[in-house]
Coordinates of C-alpha atoms in Angstrom, one line a residue:
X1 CA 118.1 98.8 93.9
X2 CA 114.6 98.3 94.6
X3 CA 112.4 95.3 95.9
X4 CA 109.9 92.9 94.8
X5 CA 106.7 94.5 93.8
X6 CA 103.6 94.1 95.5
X7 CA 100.1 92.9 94.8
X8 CA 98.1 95.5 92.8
X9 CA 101.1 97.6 90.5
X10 CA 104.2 95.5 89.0
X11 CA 104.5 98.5 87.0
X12 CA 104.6 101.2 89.4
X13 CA 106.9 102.1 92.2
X14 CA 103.9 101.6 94.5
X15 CA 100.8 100.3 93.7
X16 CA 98.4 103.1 95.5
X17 CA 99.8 105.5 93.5
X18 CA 97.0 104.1 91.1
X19 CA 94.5 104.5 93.0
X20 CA 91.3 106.6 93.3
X21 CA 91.2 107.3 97.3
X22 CA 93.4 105.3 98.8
X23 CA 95.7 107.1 101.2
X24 CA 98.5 104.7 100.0
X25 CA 98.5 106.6 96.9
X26 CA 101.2 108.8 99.1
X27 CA 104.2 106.5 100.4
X28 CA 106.4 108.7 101.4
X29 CA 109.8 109.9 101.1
X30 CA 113.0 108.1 101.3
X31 CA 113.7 105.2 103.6
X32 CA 111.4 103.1 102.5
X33 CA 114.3 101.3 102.7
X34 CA 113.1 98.9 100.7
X35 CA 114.4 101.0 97.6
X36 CA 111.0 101.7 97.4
X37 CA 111.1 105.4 96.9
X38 CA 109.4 108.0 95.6
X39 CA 109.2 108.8 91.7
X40 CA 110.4 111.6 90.0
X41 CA 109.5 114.9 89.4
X42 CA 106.0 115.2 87.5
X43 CA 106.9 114.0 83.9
X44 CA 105.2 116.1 81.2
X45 CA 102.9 115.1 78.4
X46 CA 105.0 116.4 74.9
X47 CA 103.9 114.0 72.2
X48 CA 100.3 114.1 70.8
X49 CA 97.5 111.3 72.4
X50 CA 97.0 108.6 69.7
X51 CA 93.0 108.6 68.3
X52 CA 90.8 106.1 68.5
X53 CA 91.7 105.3 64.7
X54 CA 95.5 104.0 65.9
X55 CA 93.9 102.7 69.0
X56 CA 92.0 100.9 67.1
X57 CA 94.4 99.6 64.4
X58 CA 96.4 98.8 68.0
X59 CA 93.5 96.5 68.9
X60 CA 93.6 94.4 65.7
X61 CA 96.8 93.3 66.5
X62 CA 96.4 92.3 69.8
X63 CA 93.0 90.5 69.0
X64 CA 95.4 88.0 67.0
X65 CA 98.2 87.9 69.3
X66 CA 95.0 87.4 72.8
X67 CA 93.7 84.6 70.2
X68 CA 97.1 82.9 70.6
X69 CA 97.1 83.5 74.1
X70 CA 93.7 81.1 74.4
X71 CA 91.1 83.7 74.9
X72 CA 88.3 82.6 72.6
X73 CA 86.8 84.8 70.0
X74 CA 82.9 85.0 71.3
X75 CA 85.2 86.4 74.6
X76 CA 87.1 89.0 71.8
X77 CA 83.9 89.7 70.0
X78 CA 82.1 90.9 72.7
X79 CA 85.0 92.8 74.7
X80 CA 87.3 94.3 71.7
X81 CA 84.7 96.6 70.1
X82 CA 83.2 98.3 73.3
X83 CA 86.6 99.2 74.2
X84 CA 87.6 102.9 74.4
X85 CA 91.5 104.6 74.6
X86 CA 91.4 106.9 77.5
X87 CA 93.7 110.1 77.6
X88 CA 93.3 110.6 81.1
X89 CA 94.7 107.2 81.7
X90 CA 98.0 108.4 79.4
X91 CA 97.7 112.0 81.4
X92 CA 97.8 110.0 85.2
X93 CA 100.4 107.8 84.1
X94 CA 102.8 110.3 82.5
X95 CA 101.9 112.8 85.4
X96 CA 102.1 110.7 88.9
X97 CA 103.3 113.2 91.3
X98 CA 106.7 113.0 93.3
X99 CA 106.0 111.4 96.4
X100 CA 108.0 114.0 98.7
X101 CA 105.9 113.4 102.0
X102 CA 108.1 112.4 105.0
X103 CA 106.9 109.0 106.4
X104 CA 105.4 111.2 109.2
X105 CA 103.5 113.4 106.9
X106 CA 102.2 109.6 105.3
X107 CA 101.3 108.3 108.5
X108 CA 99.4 111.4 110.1
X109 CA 96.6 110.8 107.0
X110 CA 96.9 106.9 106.7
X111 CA 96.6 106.7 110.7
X112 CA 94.5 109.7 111.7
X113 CA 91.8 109.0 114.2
X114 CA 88.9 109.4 111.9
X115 CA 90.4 106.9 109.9
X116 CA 91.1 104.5 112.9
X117 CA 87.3 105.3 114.2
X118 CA 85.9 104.2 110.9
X119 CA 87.8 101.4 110.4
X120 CA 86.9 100.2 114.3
X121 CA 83.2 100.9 113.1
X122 CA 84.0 98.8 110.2
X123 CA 85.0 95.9 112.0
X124 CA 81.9 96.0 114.3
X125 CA 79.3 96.4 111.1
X126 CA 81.6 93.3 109.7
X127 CA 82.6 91.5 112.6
X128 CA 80.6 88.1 111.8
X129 CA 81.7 88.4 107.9
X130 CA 85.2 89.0 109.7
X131 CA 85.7 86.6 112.4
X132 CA 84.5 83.6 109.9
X133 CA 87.6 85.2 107.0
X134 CA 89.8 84.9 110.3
X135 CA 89.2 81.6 111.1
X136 CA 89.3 80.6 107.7
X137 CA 92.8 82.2 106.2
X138 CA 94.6 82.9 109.6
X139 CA 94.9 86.4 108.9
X140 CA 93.8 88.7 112.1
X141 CA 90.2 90.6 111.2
X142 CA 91.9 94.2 112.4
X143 CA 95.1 93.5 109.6
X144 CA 92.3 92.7 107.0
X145 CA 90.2 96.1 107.6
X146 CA 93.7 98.2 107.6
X147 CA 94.2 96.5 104.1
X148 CA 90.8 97.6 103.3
X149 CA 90.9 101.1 104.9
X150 CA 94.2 101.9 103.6
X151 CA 93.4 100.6 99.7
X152 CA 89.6 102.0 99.2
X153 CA 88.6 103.5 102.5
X154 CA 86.9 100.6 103.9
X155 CA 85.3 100.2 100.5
X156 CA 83.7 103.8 99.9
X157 CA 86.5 104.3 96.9
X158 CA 87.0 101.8 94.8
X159 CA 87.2 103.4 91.5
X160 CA 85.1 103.9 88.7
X161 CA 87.2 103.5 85.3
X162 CA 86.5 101.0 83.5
X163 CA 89.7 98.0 83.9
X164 CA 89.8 96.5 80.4
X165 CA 89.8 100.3 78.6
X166 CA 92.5 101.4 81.2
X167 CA 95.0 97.9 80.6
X168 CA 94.4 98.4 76.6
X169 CA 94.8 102.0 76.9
X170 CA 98.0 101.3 78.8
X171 CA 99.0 98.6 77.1
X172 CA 98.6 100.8 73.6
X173 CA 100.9 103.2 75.1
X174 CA 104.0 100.8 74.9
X175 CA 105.8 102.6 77.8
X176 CA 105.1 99.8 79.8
X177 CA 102.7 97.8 77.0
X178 CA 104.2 94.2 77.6
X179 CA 102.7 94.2 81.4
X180 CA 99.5 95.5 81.1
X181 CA 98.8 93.7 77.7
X182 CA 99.5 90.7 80.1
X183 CA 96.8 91.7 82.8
X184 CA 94.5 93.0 80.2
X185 CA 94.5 88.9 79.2
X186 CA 94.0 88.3 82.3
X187 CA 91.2 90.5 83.0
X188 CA 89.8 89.1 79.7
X189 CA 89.7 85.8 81.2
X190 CA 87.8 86.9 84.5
X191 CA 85.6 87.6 81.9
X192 CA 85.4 84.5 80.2
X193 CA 85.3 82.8 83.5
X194 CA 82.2 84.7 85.0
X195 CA 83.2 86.3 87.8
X196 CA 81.7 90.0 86.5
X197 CA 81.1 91.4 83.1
X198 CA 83.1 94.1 81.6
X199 CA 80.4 97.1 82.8
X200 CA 80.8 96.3 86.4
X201 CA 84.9 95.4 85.8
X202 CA 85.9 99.1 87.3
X203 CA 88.9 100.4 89.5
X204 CA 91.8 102.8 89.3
X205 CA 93.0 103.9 86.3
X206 CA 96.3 101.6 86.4
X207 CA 93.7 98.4 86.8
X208 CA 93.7 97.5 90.0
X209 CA 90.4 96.1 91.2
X210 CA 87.6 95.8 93.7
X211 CA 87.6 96.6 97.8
X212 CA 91.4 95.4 97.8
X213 CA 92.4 96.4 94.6
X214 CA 93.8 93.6 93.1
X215 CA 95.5 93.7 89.5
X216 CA 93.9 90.9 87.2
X217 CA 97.1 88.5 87.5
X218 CA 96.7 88.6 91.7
X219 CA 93.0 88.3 91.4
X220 CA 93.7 85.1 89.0
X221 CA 95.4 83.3 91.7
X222 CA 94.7 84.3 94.9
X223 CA 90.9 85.9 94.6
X224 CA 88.2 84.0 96.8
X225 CA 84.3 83.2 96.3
X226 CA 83.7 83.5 100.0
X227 CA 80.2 83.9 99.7
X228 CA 79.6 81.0 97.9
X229 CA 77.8 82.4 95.0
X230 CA 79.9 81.1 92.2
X231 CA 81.9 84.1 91.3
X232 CA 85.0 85.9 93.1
X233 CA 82.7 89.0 93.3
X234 CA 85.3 91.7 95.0
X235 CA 83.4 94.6 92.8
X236 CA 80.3 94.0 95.1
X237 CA 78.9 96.4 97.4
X238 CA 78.9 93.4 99.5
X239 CA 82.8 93.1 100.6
X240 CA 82.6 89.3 101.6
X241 CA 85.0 87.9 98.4
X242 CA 87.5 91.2 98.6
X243 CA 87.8 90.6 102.3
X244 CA 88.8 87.6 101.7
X245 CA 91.0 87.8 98.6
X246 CA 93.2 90.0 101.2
X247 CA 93.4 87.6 104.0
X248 CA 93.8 84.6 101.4
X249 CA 96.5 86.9 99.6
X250 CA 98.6 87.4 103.2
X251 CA 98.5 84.4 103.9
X252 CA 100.0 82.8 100.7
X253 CA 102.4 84.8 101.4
X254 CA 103.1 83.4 104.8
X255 CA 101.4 85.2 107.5
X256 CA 101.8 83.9 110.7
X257 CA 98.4 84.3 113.4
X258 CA 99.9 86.2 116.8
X259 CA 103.2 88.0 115.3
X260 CA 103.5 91.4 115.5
X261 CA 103.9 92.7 112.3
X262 CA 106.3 94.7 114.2
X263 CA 106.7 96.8 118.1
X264 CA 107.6 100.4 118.7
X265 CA 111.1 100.2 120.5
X266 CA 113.6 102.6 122.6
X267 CA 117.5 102.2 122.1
X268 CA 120.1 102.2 124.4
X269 CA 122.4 105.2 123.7
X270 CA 125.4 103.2 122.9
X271 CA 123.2 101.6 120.3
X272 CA 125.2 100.6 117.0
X273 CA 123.2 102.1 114.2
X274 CA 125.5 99.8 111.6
X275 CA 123.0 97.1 113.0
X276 CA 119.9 98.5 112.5
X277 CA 118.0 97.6 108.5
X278 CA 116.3 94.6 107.3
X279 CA 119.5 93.2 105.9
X280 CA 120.5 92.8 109.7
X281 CA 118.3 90.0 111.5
X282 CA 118.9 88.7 115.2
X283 CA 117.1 86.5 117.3
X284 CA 115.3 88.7 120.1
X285 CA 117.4 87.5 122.8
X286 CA 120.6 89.2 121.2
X287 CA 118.4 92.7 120.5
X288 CA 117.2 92.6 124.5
X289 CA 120.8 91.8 125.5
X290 CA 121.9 94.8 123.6
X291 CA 119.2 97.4 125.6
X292 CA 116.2 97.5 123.5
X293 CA 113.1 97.5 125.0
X294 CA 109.4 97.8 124.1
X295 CA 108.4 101.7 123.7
X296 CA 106.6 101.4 127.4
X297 CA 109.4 99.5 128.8
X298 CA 108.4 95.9 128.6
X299 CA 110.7 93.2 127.7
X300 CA 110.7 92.8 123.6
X301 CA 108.1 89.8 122.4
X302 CA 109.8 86.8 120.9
X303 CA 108.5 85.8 117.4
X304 CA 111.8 84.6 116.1
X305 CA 114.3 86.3 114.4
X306 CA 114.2 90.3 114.1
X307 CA 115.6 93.5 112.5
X308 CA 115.4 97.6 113.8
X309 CA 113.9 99.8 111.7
X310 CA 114.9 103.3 111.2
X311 CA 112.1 104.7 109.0
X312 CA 112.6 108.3 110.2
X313 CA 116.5 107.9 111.1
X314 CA 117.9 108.0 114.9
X315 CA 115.7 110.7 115.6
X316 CA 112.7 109.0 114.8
X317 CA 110.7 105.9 116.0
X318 CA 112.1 102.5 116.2
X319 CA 110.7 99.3 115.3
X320 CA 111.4 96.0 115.8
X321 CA 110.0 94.1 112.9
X322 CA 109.3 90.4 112.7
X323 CA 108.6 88.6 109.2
X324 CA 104.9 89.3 109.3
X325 CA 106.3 92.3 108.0
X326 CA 107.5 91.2 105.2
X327 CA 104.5 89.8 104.0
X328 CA 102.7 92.9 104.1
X329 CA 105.5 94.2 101.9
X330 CA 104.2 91.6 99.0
X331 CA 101.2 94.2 98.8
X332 CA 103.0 96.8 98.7
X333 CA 106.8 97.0 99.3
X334 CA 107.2 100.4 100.8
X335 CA 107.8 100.6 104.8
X336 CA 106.1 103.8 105.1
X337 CA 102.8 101.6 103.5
X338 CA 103.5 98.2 106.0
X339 CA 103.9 100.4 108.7
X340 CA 100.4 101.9 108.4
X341 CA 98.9 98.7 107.6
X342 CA 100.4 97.5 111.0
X343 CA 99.9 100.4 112.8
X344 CA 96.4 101.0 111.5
X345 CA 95.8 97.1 112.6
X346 CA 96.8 98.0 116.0
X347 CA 94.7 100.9 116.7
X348 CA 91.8 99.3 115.0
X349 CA 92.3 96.7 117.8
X350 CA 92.5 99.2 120.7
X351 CA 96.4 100.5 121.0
X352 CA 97.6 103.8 121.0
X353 CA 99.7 106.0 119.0
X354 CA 103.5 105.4 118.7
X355 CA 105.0 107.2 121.6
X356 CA 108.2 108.3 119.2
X357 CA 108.3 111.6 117.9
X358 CA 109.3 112.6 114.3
X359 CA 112.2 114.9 112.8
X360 CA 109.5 117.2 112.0
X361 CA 111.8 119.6 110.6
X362 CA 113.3 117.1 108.2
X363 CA 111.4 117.6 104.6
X364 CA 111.7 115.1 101.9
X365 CA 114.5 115.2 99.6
X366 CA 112.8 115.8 95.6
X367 CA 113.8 113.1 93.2
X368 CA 116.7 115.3 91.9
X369 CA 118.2 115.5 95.2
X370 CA 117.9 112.2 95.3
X371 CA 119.5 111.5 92.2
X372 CA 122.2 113.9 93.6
X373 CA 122.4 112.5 96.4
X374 CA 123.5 108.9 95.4
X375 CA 125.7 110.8 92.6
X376 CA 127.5 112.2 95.1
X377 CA 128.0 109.3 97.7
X378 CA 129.2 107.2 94.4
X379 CA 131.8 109.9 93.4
X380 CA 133.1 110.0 96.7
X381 CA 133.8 105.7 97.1
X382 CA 130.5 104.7 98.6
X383 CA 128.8 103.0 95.6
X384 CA 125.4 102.9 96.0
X385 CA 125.1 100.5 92.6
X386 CA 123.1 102.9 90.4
X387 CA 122.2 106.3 90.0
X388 CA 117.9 105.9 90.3
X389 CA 116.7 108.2 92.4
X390 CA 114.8 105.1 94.9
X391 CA 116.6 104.9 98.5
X392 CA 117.0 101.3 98.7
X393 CA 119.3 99.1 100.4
X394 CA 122.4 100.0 98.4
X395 CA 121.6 103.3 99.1
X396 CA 121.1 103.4 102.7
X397 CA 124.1 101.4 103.0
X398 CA 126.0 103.8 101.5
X399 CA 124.8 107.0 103.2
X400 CA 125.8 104.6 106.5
X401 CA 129.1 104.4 105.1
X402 CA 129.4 107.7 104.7
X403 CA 128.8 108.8 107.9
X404 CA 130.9 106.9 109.7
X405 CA 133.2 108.2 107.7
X406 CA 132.6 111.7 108.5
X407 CA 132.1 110.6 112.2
X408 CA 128.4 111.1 112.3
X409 CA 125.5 108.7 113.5
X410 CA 125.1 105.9 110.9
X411 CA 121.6 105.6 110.5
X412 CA 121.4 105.5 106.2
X413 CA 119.0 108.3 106.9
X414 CA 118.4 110.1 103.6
X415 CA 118.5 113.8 105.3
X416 CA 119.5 117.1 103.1
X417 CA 122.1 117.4 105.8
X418 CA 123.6 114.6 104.5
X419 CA 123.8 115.6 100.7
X420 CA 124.7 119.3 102.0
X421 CA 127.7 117.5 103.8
X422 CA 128.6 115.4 100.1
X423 CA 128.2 119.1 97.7

């Protein structure tokens, strides 16, 4: 049901969620087509916090099994005693809210204007630091400041728990204890390589890191020493090596310089909303053949092969998104989250608002629904191949199923109309 995870949290239907001030700590309500969705309903805290005694007794083990792992013991013996369990950690975890904002709601606070205005005055206070990570990685200056502005506010947030007591708190917990033991080795060899000691290794309190917040494992193989100083430094006041971790990070995953990450489109009204979804990709010839056109009228930019996106259904805005998109999902898989990146990028570089309005007086279907919701479309034939409560592929592909079946438009729009329509 769901896609690859992104950068900075395997473990967590999207990584902001984790983080301190990060608007991304919001995406969105359902389309995130991707099967990202939202997560449940606040979970509650019933059993009892471990002490510091089973924490402790926790740590003994894992000393023997990070020794086997090839992290030395002068690393072990002067990281393992310091380190502290943190029920606040346990609390956040257990108690990440339902992400029931509409992609609309998302993008009004990801993309409002005081956050474009500070990330265009970030780009001027940065531009030399910038323009040098752009010709370097390929990666345009305004899509590495949306990164930035969307992650830690163009640096002003980027968490003060401290990483290795999060990862062994979390990793103590055992809900999820074989991933972030794994990136608590990891963070234990950034130590042992240098790059920052364990009082200035702080972030969210899942573990991501630094101006970019990167998880351990991502900073391991893609985190830069711009600066030449010696040490991939992205905890720094000085944003040089998180800067350009990000770019280095896009572009490993492919990033092409001049594509659109997507365009704002109008359809034609005999559009066939069975062709719309990333699952469905056409060269942009076929797409301008078929009516679409840019959102101000213009003919549609060729960058090779293209899908329509339907974030907020057929009454929403329409994109047309190239594979540049798809690399942004690696950081963080969620469309409501790529499309702020992008759109952010844009208006950091001097373009306007979408043009599209919103089904304002949609709302966000709770997880429940959701859960009802792909109950329901299963029951009645359309098998959306598992009962998750994330509005993935499957999913949309369903609802699209569903109302063709009922004669409606087929947009695989999660709307409570539609689950009304199934009850």
């Amino acid at each position: 049901m769901t896609r690859r995870t992104g950068l900075c949290a395997l473990a967590f239907t999207l990584c902001a969620a984790a983080l301190p001030g990060g608007v991304a700590a919001f995406p969105m309500m359902v389309q995130p087509g991707k099967g990202t969705a939202m997560p449940g309903q606040p979970l509650l805290v019933t059993e009892a916090a471990p002490d510091q005694a089973a924490f402790g007794q926790w740590l003994q083990g894992f000393r023997s099994r990070a020794l086997a792992a090839g992290i030395t013991a002068p690393v072990l013996d002067r990281v393992l005693p310091g380190l502290t369990y943190l029920p606040d950690v346990i609390r956040r975890d257990r108690n990440q809210s339902e992400f029931t904002r509409t992609i609309w709601d998302y993008l009004d606070t990801a993309v409002s204007e005081e956050r474009v205005a500070n990330g265009r005055a970030a780009l001027e206070r940065h531009r030399a630091l910038l323009d040098r990570i752009e010709a370097r990685y390929g990666v345009e200056k305004e899509v590495v400041v949306a990164v930035w502005g969307l992650e830690t506010a163009y640096g002003t947030f980027r968490g003060s728990t401290a990483t290795l007591d999060a990862l062994a708190t979390l990793a103590h917990d055992g809900r999820r204890g074989a991933f972030f033991e794994a990136e608590l080795l990891n963070a234990l060899r950034i130590i042992a390589a240098g790059d920052v000691t364990p009082d200035r290794m702080l972030g969210s309190w899942a573990g991501a890191m630094g101006h970019t917040q990167f998880m351990p494992s991502s900073f391991l193989a893609l985190a830069q020493d711009f600066d030449g100083d010696g040490r991939r430094d992205i905890w720094a006041d000085d944003p040089a090596d998180g800067l350009a971790s990000a770019a280095h990070y896009l572009a490993h995953y492919g990033w092409t310089r001049g594509m659109p990450w997507g365009v704002e489109v109008t359809l034609p009204q005999s559009f066939d909303f069975e062709q719309s979804g990333e699952r469905v990709r056409k060269p942009v010839a076929d797409w301008q053949a078929m009516g679409l056109r840019r959102a101000d009228g213009a003919d549609l930019p060729d960058h090779g092969a293209a899908s329509i996106l339907l974030p907020g259904g057929a009454r929403g805005a329409a994109f047309l998104i190239f594979s540049n998109f798809r690399v942004i999902e690696r950081y963080n898989p969620a469309d409501a989250y790529v499309i702020a990146i992008g759109h952010l990028a844009d208006r950091i570089g001097g373009a306007g608002p979408f043009r599209a309005s919103w089904p304002r007086d949609e709302r966000a279907l709770t997880r429940d629904e959701r859960l009802e919701l792909q109950e329901k479309l299963t029951g009645a034939g359309f098998d959306t191949q598992g009962v998750d409560g994330r509005i993935g592929p499957n999913t949309i592909a369903a609802i699209r199923a569903f109302q063709k079946s009922e004669g409606l438009t087929p947009d695989g729009f999660a709307a409570l109309s539609v689950l009304e329509r199934l009850r």
